Amino acid sequence: MTTPVCTGASRAASATAAAHAPYASFTSYVRARGPVLLRTARSLTANPCDAEDLLQTALAKTYVAWERIEDHRALDGYVRRALLNTRTSQWRKRKVDEFACEELPERETAPAPDPAEQQALHDAMWRAVLKLPDRQRAMVVLRYYEDLSEAQTAEVLGVSIGTVKSAVSRALGKLREDPELTPAR
């Protein structure tokens, strides 16, 4: 027969096991009913991560009250009520960024451009583009109205990329000097 070396340690270990014995039933309850309770928590929140946090908080509250719960057959109802109360408390504590004031703040937006002015500018631009030579006009239309790259424009017209670059540059210079477009700048 062997004698324990430290009798105080073995007594402490047995006291700890006896103190945690009632909570073994809590652990088995959580393992058995956890998925069902998680579905309930997910029905209370939109985010699955928030549902897990909500369930964890409700189970922590249930764990604290475990010894006071007399009817363990009604545990699901107790935990569901804890879920609902916790969610309601979270909702009430939410941060509100809106404050009531006597005057509404004015929006600082630029006034919308006049549609008539936009149409006049559009017409003036097309008249200026129509004044360009055919080849430059084709390159400007393909580059800026059809939004093709320089390489794509060169391929469509059967010219080199350098030709597209120089012709578009000359065409833009002519458009900048057009007297109809000068007031728009």
CSV table of C-alpha atoms in Angstrom, one decimal:
chain,number,residue,atom,x,y,z
A,1,MET,CA,0.0,0.0,0.0
A,2,THR,CA,1.4,3.4,-1.0
A,3,THR,CA,0.8,6.5,1.0
A,4,PRO,CA,0.2,9.7,-0.9
A,5,VAL,CA,3.2,12.0,-0.7
A,6,CYS,CA,1.0,15.1,-0.4
A,7,THR,CA,-2.3,14.5,1.3
A,8,GLY,CA,-3.3,18.1,1.1
A,9,ALA,CA,-3.0,18.0,-2.7
A,10,SER,CA,-5.2,14.9,-3.1
A,11,ARG,CA,-7.9,16.4,-0.8
A,12,ALA,CA,-7.8,19.6,-2.9
A,13,ALA,CA,-8.2,17.7,-6.1
A,14,SER,CA,-11.2,15.7,-4.7
A,15,ALA,CA,-12.8,19.0,-3.4
A,16,THR,CA,-12.4,20.6,-6.8
A,17,ALA,CA,-13.9,17.6,-8.6
A,18,ALA,CA,-16.9,17.7,-6.1
A,19,ALA,CA,-17.3,21.4,-6.7
A,20,HIS,CA,-17.5,21.0,-10.5
A,21,ALA,CA,-19.8,17.9,-10.4
A,22,PRO,CA,-23.0,19.9,-10.8
A,23,TYR,CA,-21.7,21.7,-13.8
A,24,ALA,CA,-20.9,18.5,-15.7
A,25,SER,CA,-24.7,18.4,-16.4
A,26,PHE,CA,-24.4,21.9,-17.8
A,27,THR,CA,-21.6,20.8,-20.2
A,28,SER,CA,-23.7,17.8,-21.4
A,29,TYR,CA,-26.7,20.1,-21.8
A,30,VAL,CA,-24.7,22.5,-24.0
A,31,ARG,CA,-23.3,19.7,-26.1
A,32,ALA,CA,-26.7,18.2,-26.6
A,33,ARG,CA,-28.7,21.3,-27.2
A,34,GLY,CA,-26.1,23.7,-28.6
A,35,PRO,CA,-27.0,23.4,-32.3
A,36,VAL,CA,-30.7,24.0,-31.6
A,37,LEU,CA,-29.9,27.0,-29.4
A,38,LEU,CA,-27.6,28.4,-32.1
A,39,ARG,CA,-30.4,28.2,-34.6
A,40,THR,CA,-32.6,30.2,-32.2
A,41,ALA,CA,-29.8,32.8,-31.8
A,42,ARG,CA,-29.4,33.1,-35.6
A,43,SER,CA,-33.1,33.8,-35.9
A,44,LEU,CA,-32.6,36.8,-33.6
A,45,THR,CA,-29.6,38.3,-35.4
A,46,ALA,CA,-28.7,38.8,-39.0
A,47,ASN,CA,-25.0,38.0,-38.7
A,48,PRO,CA,-23.9,34.4,-37.8
A,49,CYS,CA,-21.0,35.7,-35.8
A,50,ASP,CA,-23.3,37.9,-33.7
A,51,ALA,CA,-25.5,34.8,-33.2
A,52,GLU,CA,-22.6,32.8,-31.8
A,53,ASP,CA,-21.7,35.7,-29.5
A,54,LEU,CA,-25.3,36.1,-28.4
A,55,LEU,CA,-25.5,32.3,-27.6
A,56,GLN,CA,-22.2,32.4,-25.7
A,57,THR,CA,-23.4,35.3,-23.5
A,58,ALA,CA,-26.8,33.7,-22.8
A,59,LEU,CA,-25.0,30.4,-21.9
A,60,ALA,CA,-22.7,32.3,-19.6
A,61,LYS,CA,-25.7,33.8,-17.8
A,62,THR,CA,-27.3,30.3,-17.6
A,63,TYR,CA,-24.1,28.8,-16.2
A,64,VAL,CA,-24.1,31.4,-13.4
A,65,ALA,CA,-27.7,30.6,-12.5
A,66,TRP,CA,-27.3,26.8,-13.0
A,67,GLU,CA,-27.7,25.8,-9.4
A,68,ARG,CA,-30.8,28.0,-8.9
A,69,ILE,CA,-32.7,26.4,-11.9
A,70,GLU,CA,-35.0,24.0,-10.3
A,71,ASP,CA,-36.7,22.3,-13.3
A,72,HIS,CA,-34.0,21.2,-15.7
A,73,ARG,CA,-36.7,20.0,-18.1
A,74,ALA,CA,-37.4,23.7,-18.8
A,75,LEU,CA,-33.8,24.6,-19.6
A,76,ASP,CA,-34.5,25.4,-23.3
A,77,GLY,CA,-37.1,27.9,-22.3
A,78,TYR,CA,-34.7,29.5,-19.8
A,79,VAL,CA,-31.9,29.8,-22.3
A,80,ARG,CA,-34.3,31.1,-25.0
A,81,ARG,CA,-35.5,33.8,-22.6
A,82,ALA,CA,-31.8,34.6,-21.8
A,83,LEU,CA,-31.1,34.9,-25.5
A,84,LEU,CA,-34.0,37.2,-26.1
A,85,ASN,CA,-33.3,39.4,-23.0
A,86,THR,CA,-29.6,39.6,-24.0
A,87,ARG,CA,-30.5,40.6,-27.6
A,88,THR,CA,-32.9,43.2,-26.3
A,89,SER,CA,-30.3,44.6,-24.0
A,90,GLN,CA,-27.8,44.8,-26.9
A,91,TRP,CA,-30.3,46.5,-29.1
A,92,ARG,CA,-31.1,49.1,-26.4
A,93,LYS,CA,-27.4,49.8,-25.8
A,94,ARG,CA,-26.6,50.4,-29.5
A,95,LYS,CA,-24.9,53.6,-30.4
A,96,VAL,CA,-27.1,56.2,-32.1
A,97,ASP,CA,-25.2,58.6,-34.3
A,98,GLU,CA,-28.3,60.7,-35.2
A,99,PHE,CA,-29.1,63.7,-33.1
A,100,ALA,CA,-32.2,65.9,-33.3
A,101,CYS,CA,-31.6,69.6,-34.0
A,102,GLU,CA,-33.8,72.6,-34.6
A,103,GLU,CA,-32.4,73.4,-38.1
A,104,LEU,CA,-31.7,70.9,-40.8
A,105,PRO,CA,-28.2,71.2,-42.3
A,106,GLU,CA,-28.1,72.5,-45.8
A,107,ARG,CA,-26.5,70.2,-48.4
A,108,GLU,CA,-23.4,71.7,-49.9
A,109,THR,CA,-23.8,70.4,-53.4
A,110,ALA,CA,-23.0,72.1,-56.7
A,111,PRO,CA,-26.1,73.1,-58.6
A,112,ALA,CA,-27.0,70.7,-61.4
A,113,PRO,CA,-25.8,71.8,-64.8
A,114,ASP,CA,-28.5,73.3,-67.0
A,115,PRO,CA,-29.6,70.7,-69.6
A,116,ALA,CA,-29.9,73.4,-72.3
A,117,GLU,CA,-26.2,74.4,-71.7
A,118,GLN,CA,-25.1,70.8,-71.8
A,119,GLN,CA,-27.0,70.2,-75.1
A,120,ALA,CA,-25.5,73.4,-76.6
A,121,LEU,CA,-22.0,72.3,-75.6
A,122,HIS,CA,-22.7,68.8,-77.0
A,123,ASP,CA,-23.8,70.3,-80.3
A,124,ALA,CA,-20.8,72.7,-80.4
A,125,MET,CA,-18.4,69.8,-79.8
A,126,TRP,CA,-20.0,67.7,-82.6
A,127,ARG,CA,-19.8,70.7,-85.0
A,128,ALA,CA,-16.1,71.1,-84.1
A,129,VAL,CA,-15.4,67.4,-84.6
A,130,LEU,CA,-17.2,67.5,-88.0
A,131,LYS,CA,-14.8,70.3,-89.1
A,132,LEU,CA,-11.8,68.0,-88.6
A,133,PRO,CA,-10.4,66.1,-91.6
A,134,ASP,CA,-11.9,62.6,-92.1
A,135,ARG,CA,-8.9,60.6,-90.8
A,136,GLN,CA,-8.5,62.8,-87.6
A,137,ARG,CA,-12.2,62.7,-87.0
A,138,ALA,CA,-12.3,58.9,-87.3
A,139,MET,CA,-9.4,58.6,-84.8
A,140,VAL,CA,-11.0,61.0,-82.3
A,141,VAL,CA,-14.4,59.2,-82.5
A,142,LEU,CA,-12.8,55.8,-82.1
A,143,ARG,CA,-10.5,56.9,-79.2
A,144,TYR,CA,-12.9,59.1,-77.2
A,145,TYR,CA,-16.4,58.3,-78.2
A,146,GLU,CA,-16.0,54.5,-78.8
A,147,ASP,CA,-13.3,54.4,-76.0
A,148,LEU,CA,-10.9,52.2,-77.9
A,149,SER,CA,-7.2,52.1,-77.0
A,150,GLU,CA,-4.5,53.5,-79.3
A,151,ALA,CA,-3.6,50.0,-80.4
A,152,GLN,CA,-7.2,49.1,-81.1
A,153,THR,CA,-7.8,52.3,-83.1
A,154,ALA,CA,-4.6,51.7,-85.1
A,155,GLU,CA,-5.8,48.1,-85.8
A,156,VAL,CA,-9.3,49.2,-86.9
A,157,LEU,CA,-7.9,51.9,-89.3
A,158,GLY,CA,-4.9,49.9,-90.5
A,159,VAL,CA,-2.3,52.4,-89.4
A,160,SER,CA,0.5,52.4,-86.8
A,161,ILE,CA,0.1,53.4,-83.2
A,162,GLY,CA,2.4,56.4,-83.7
A,163,THR,CA,0.1,57.7,-86.5
A,164,VAL,CA,-2.9,57.5,-84.2
A,165,LYS,CA,-1.0,59.3,-81.5
A,166,SER,CA,0.2,62.2,-83.7
A,167,ALA,CA,-3.1,62.5,-85.6
A,168,VAL,CA,-5.2,62.6,-82.3
A,169,SER,CA,-2.8,65.1,-80.8
A,170,ARG,CA,-3.2,67.4,-83.9
A,171,ALA,CA,-7.0,66.9,-83.8
A,172,LEU,CA,-7.2,67.8,-80.1
A,173,GLY,CA,-5.1,70.9,-80.8
A,174,LYS,CA,-7.6,72.0,-83.4
A,175,LEU,CA,-10.5,71.4,-81.0
A,176,ARG,CA,-8.8,73.5,-78.3
A,177,GLU,CA,-8.5,76.4,-80.8
A,178,ASP,CA,-12.1,76.2,-82.1
A,179,PRO,CA,-13.9,79.4,-81.3
A,180,GLU,CA,-17.2,77.7,-80.6
A,181,LEU,CA,-15.7,75.7,-77.7
A,182,THR,CA,-13.7,78.6,-76.2
A,183,PRO,CA,-16.5,79.8,-73.8
A,184,ALA,CA,-17.0,76.4,-72.4
A,185,ARG,CA,-13.5,76.3,-70.9
